[in-house]
Amino acid sequence: GAGVSQSPSNKVTEKGKDVELRCDPISGHTALYWYRQSLGQGLEFLIYFQGNSAPDKSGLPSDRFSAERTGGSVSTLTIQRTQQEDSAVYLCASGYAVGGQTEAFFGQGTRLTVV
Amino acid sequence: GQSLEQPSEVTAVEGAIVQINCTYQTSGFYGLSWYQQHDGGAPTFLSYNGLDGLEETGRFSSFLSRSDSYGYLLLQELQMKDSASYFCAVRGYGGATNKLIFGTGTLLAVQP
């Protein structure tokens, strides 16, 4: 079956513009994560959706960042008034996250460049 | 909060054995996972330790000791294709800790 799909794969935007990044998780996965990865760095947690529970937004770096997950499936990460420090690869992952299940399946990411 | 520390870089030669350590500070969690990420690629799941002890999967083994707040990934018979970044990860029990948190990552360079 299809894996996690993210679009666009690359996005170049001007400072101050808003961007939307899309994630299509694997069908049936209840958990969906967004991470940010700067060049040569680790995976910075942004937000976590699990089923119908309220999302864990504790990793969002500022109020310019928001995310939603519609119908328990597709998710959109929105960055308003982009800044150059927002440039990074944004990775989405999905999984079951039930009990000890910790395997997350990652998309190929969206490389965001703010100029 | 939760934090997982790893060495930033490890270098080894082809055919050798290398151990990548992960030390953590976290409250209850289900287990320790390991992920591999090649340059420019997506992280992929390697292994999971729910219980203390050693789990073996081919050339890769992973170990967890909850009493020592420590785990490691052991790679044997290193190959050039093993050059990648390796991340440990935990997911806590419910509530604010239920998210999947990754360690700082270790860049493994395998030399001929």
Coordinates of C-alpha atoms in Angstrom, one line a residue:
Chain A
G1 CA 0.0 0.0 0.0
A2 CA 0.9 3.6 -0.2
G3 CA 3.2 5.1 2.4
V4 CA 3.0 8.6 4.0
S5 CA 2.8 11.2 1.3
Q6 CA 3.8 14.8 1.8
S7 CA 3.4 17.8 -0.5
P8 CA 5.0 19.8 -1.8
S9 CA 8.4 18.1 -1.7
N10 CA 10.1 21.5 -2.0
K11 CA 8.8 25.0 -1.3
V12 CA 10.6 28.3 -1.7
T13 CA 8.7 31.3 -0.2
E14 CA 9.4 34.9 0.5
K15 CA 9.8 36.0 4.1
G16 CA 6.5 37.1 5.5
K17 CA 4.4 34.8 3.3
D18 CA 2.2 32.1 4.6
V19 CA 2.8 28.4 3.6
E20 CA 0.7 25.2 4.0
L21 CA 2.3 21.8 4.1
R22 CA 0.2 18.7 3.5
C23 CA 0.5 15.2 4.9
D24 CA -1.4 12.2 3.8
P25 CA -0.9 9.4 6.4
I26 CA -1.1 5.7 5.9
S27 CA -4.8 4.7 5.9
G28 CA -6.0 3.5 9.3
H29 CA -3.1 5.0 11.3
T30 CA -4.5 6.9 14.3
A31 CA -1.4 8.8 15.2
L32 CA 0.1 11.6 13.1
Y33 CA 3.2 13.5 14.0
W34 CA 4.9 16.6 12.6
Y35 CA 8.7 17.2 13.1
R36 CA 11.1 19.8 11.9
Q37 CA 14.7 19.0 11.0
S38 CA 17.3 21.6 10.2
L39 CA 20.4 20.6 8.2
G40 CA 22.5 18.1 10.1
Q41 CA 20.2 18.3 13.2
G42 CA 17.8 16.1 15.0
L43 CA 14.1 15.7 14.8
E44 CA 12.3 18.5 16.6
F45 CA 8.8 17.5 17.7
L46 CA 6.1 20.0 16.6
I47 CA 2.7 18.5 17.1
Y48 CA 1.0 15.1 17.6
F49 CA -2.5 14.0 16.8
Q50 CA -3.9 10.8 18.2
G51 CA -7.4 9.6 17.2
N52 CA -10.1 12.0 18.4
S53 CA -8.0 13.3 21.3
A54 CA -7.0 16.9 21.5
P55 CA -3.6 17.4 19.7
D56 CA -0.4 17.8 21.7
K57 CA 0.8 21.2 20.4
S58 CA 3.6 21.5 23.0
G59 CA 6.3 21.6 20.3
L60 CA 5.0 24.4 18.1
P61 CA 7.7 27.1 18.3
S62 CA 5.4 30.1 18.1
D63 CA 1.9 31.1 17.4
R64 CA 2.7 31.5 13.7
F65 CA 2.6 27.7 13.5
S66 CA -0.6 25.7 13.5
A67 CA -1.8 22.4 12.3
E68 CA -5.1 20.6 11.8
R69 CA -6.1 17.1 10.9
T70 CA -9.4 16.7 9.1
G71 CA -11.5 13.6 9.4
G72 CA -8.7 11.8 11.3
S73 CA -6.7 11.6 8.1
V74 CA -5.0 14.4 6.1
S75 CA -3.1 17.0 8.1
T76 CA -2.0 20.5 7.2
L77 CA 0.8 22.4 8.9
T78 CA 0.5 26.1 8.4
I79 CA 3.2 28.6 9.0
Q80 CA 2.2 32.2 8.9
R81 CA 4.5 35.2 8.2
T82 CA 7.4 32.9 7.5
Q83 CA 10.8 33.8 8.8
Q84 CA 14.2 32.7 7.5
E85 CA 14.7 30.6 10.7
D86 CA 11.7 28.5 9.6
S87 CA 13.8 27.1 6.7
A88 CA 14.1 23.3 7.4
V89 CA 12.7 20.0 6.3
Y90 CA 9.3 19.3 7.7
L91 CA 8.6 15.6 8.3
C92 CA 5.3 14.0 8.9
A93 CA 4.9 10.5 10.3
S94 CA 2.0 8.2 11.1
G95 CA 1.5 5.1 13.2
Y96 CA -0.8 3.3 15.6
A97 CA 0.7 4.5 18.9
V98 CA -1.3 2.0 20.9
G99 CA 0.4 0.5 23.9
G100 CA 4.0 -0.3 23.2
Q101 CA 3.6 0.3 19.4
T102 CA 6.1 3.0 18.6
E103 CA 6.8 2.4 14.9
A104 CA 6.3 5.5 13.0
F105 CA 6.3 5.7 9.2
F106 CA 7.8 8.9 7.8
G107 CA 7.1 10.7 4.6
Q108 CA 9.9 12.1 2.5
G109 CA 9.4 15.6 3.9
T110 CA 8.9 19.1 2.6
R111 CA 12.0 21.1 2.3
L112 CA 11.0 24.7 3.1
T113 CA 13.3 27.6 2.1
V114 CA 12.4 31.1 3.2
V115 CA 14.2 33.8 1.2
Chain B
G1 CA 10.2 16.5 30.3
Q2 CA 11.9 13.9 28.2
S3 CA 15.4 14.1 26.9
L4 CA 17.5 11.5 25.1
E5 CA 21.2 12.1 24.6
Q6 CA 23.5 10.4 22.0
P7 CA 27.0 10.9 20.8
S8 CA 27.0 13.3 17.9
E9 CA 29.4 11.3 15.7
V10 CA 30.9 7.9 15.5
T11 CA 33.4 6.6 13.0
A12 CA 34.3 3.0 12.3
V13 CA 35.7 0.8 9.5
E14 CA 34.0 -1.7 7.3
G15 CA 33.6 -5.1 8.9
A16 CA 33.9 -3.7 12.4
I17 CA 31.4 -3.5 15.3
V18 CA 30.1 -0.2 16.6
Q19 CA 27.9 0.7 19.5
I20 CA 25.7 3.8 19.6
N21 CA 24.6 4.8 23.1
C22 CA 21.4 6.5 24.2
T23 CA 21.0 7.9 27.7
Y24 CA 17.6 9.3 28.7
Q25 CA 15.8 11.2 31.3
T26 CA 12.1 10.5 31.1
S27 CA 9.2 9.3 33.2
G28 CA 7.5 6.1 32.3
F29 CA 7.7 5.0 28.7
Y30 CA 6.7 2.0 26.7
G31 CA 10.1 1.2 25.3
L32 CA 13.1 2.4 23.3
S33 CA 13.1 2.5 19.6
W34 CA 15.8 3.1 17.0
Y35 CA 15.6 4.7 13.6
Q36 CA 18.0 5.1 10.7
Q37 CA 18.1 8.1 8.4
H38 CA 20.3 8.2 5.3
D39 CA 21.4 11.6 4.1
G40 CA 18.4 13.3 2.4
G41 CA 16.1 10.4 3.3
A42 CA 13.3 9.8 5.7
P43 CA 13.9 8.1 9.0
T44 CA 13.0 4.4 9.0
F45 CA 12.3 2.1 12.0
L46 CA 15.0 -0.3 13.0
S47 CA 14.2 -1.9 16.3
Y48 CA 12.2 -1.7 19.5
N49 CA 13.0 -2.8 23.1
G50 CA 9.9 -3.0 25.3
L51 CA 11.7 -5.0 27.9
D52 CA 15.1 -4.9 29.4
G53 CA 17.7 -6.9 27.5
L54 CA 19.0 -7.5 24.1
E55 CA 16.9 -7.7 20.8
E56 CA 18.7 -9.1 17.7
T57 CA 17.7 -8.5 14.2
G58 CA 20.3 -9.7 11.7
R59 CA 23.4 -7.5 11.9
F60 CA 21.7 -5.1 14.3
S61 CA 21.0 -5.6 18.0
S62 CA 19.5 -3.2 20.5
F63 CA 19.7 -3.2 24.2
L64 CA 17.7 -1.5 27.0
S65 CA 18.3 -1.2 30.7
R66 CA 15.6 0.8 32.5
S67 CA 17.4 0.7 35.8
D68 CA 20.4 2.5 34.2
S69 CA 18.3 4.8 31.9
Y70 CA 20.4 3.6 29.1
G71 CA 20.2 1.8 25.8
Y72 CA 22.3 1.1 22.8
L73 CA 22.3 0.0 19.2
L74 CA 24.9 -2.4 18.1
L75 CA 25.8 -2.7 14.5
Q76 CA 28.0 -5.7 13.4
E77 CA 29.9 -6.4 10.2
L78 CA 29.6 -2.8 9.2
Q79 CA 29.0 -2.0 5.6
M80 CA 29.4 1.3 3.7
K81 CA 25.7 1.5 3.4
D82 CA 25.3 1.7 7.2
S83 CA 26.7 5.2 7.0
A84 CA 23.7 7.2 8.2
S85 CA 22.3 9.0 11.2
Y86 CA 20.8 6.9 14.0
F87 CA 18.2 8.1 16.4
C88 CA 16.8 6.6 19.6
A89 CA 13.2 7.4 20.5
V90 CA 10.7 6.9 23.3
R91 CA 6.9 7.3 23.6
G92 CA 5.6 7.9 27.1
Y93 CA 2.5 6.6 28.8
G94 CA -0.4 8.8 27.9
G95 CA -1.1 12.5 28.5
A96 CA 1.6 15.0 27.7
T97 CA 4.3 12.4 27.3
N98 CA 2.5 10.2 24.8
K99 CA 4.2 11.7 21.8
L100 CA 7.2 10.1 20.1
I101 CA 10.4 11.9 21.1
F102 CA 13.7 11.4 19.4
G103 CA 17.2 11.6 20.7
T104 CA 19.8 14.1 19.5
G105 CA 21.0 11.6 16.8
T106 CA 24.4 10.0 16.0
L107 CA 26.1 10.4 12.6
L108 CA 27.8 7.1 11.8
A109 CA 30.6 7.3 9.2
V110 CA 31.8 3.9 7.9
Q111 CA 35.2 4.1 6.3
P112 CA 36.7 1.5 3.9

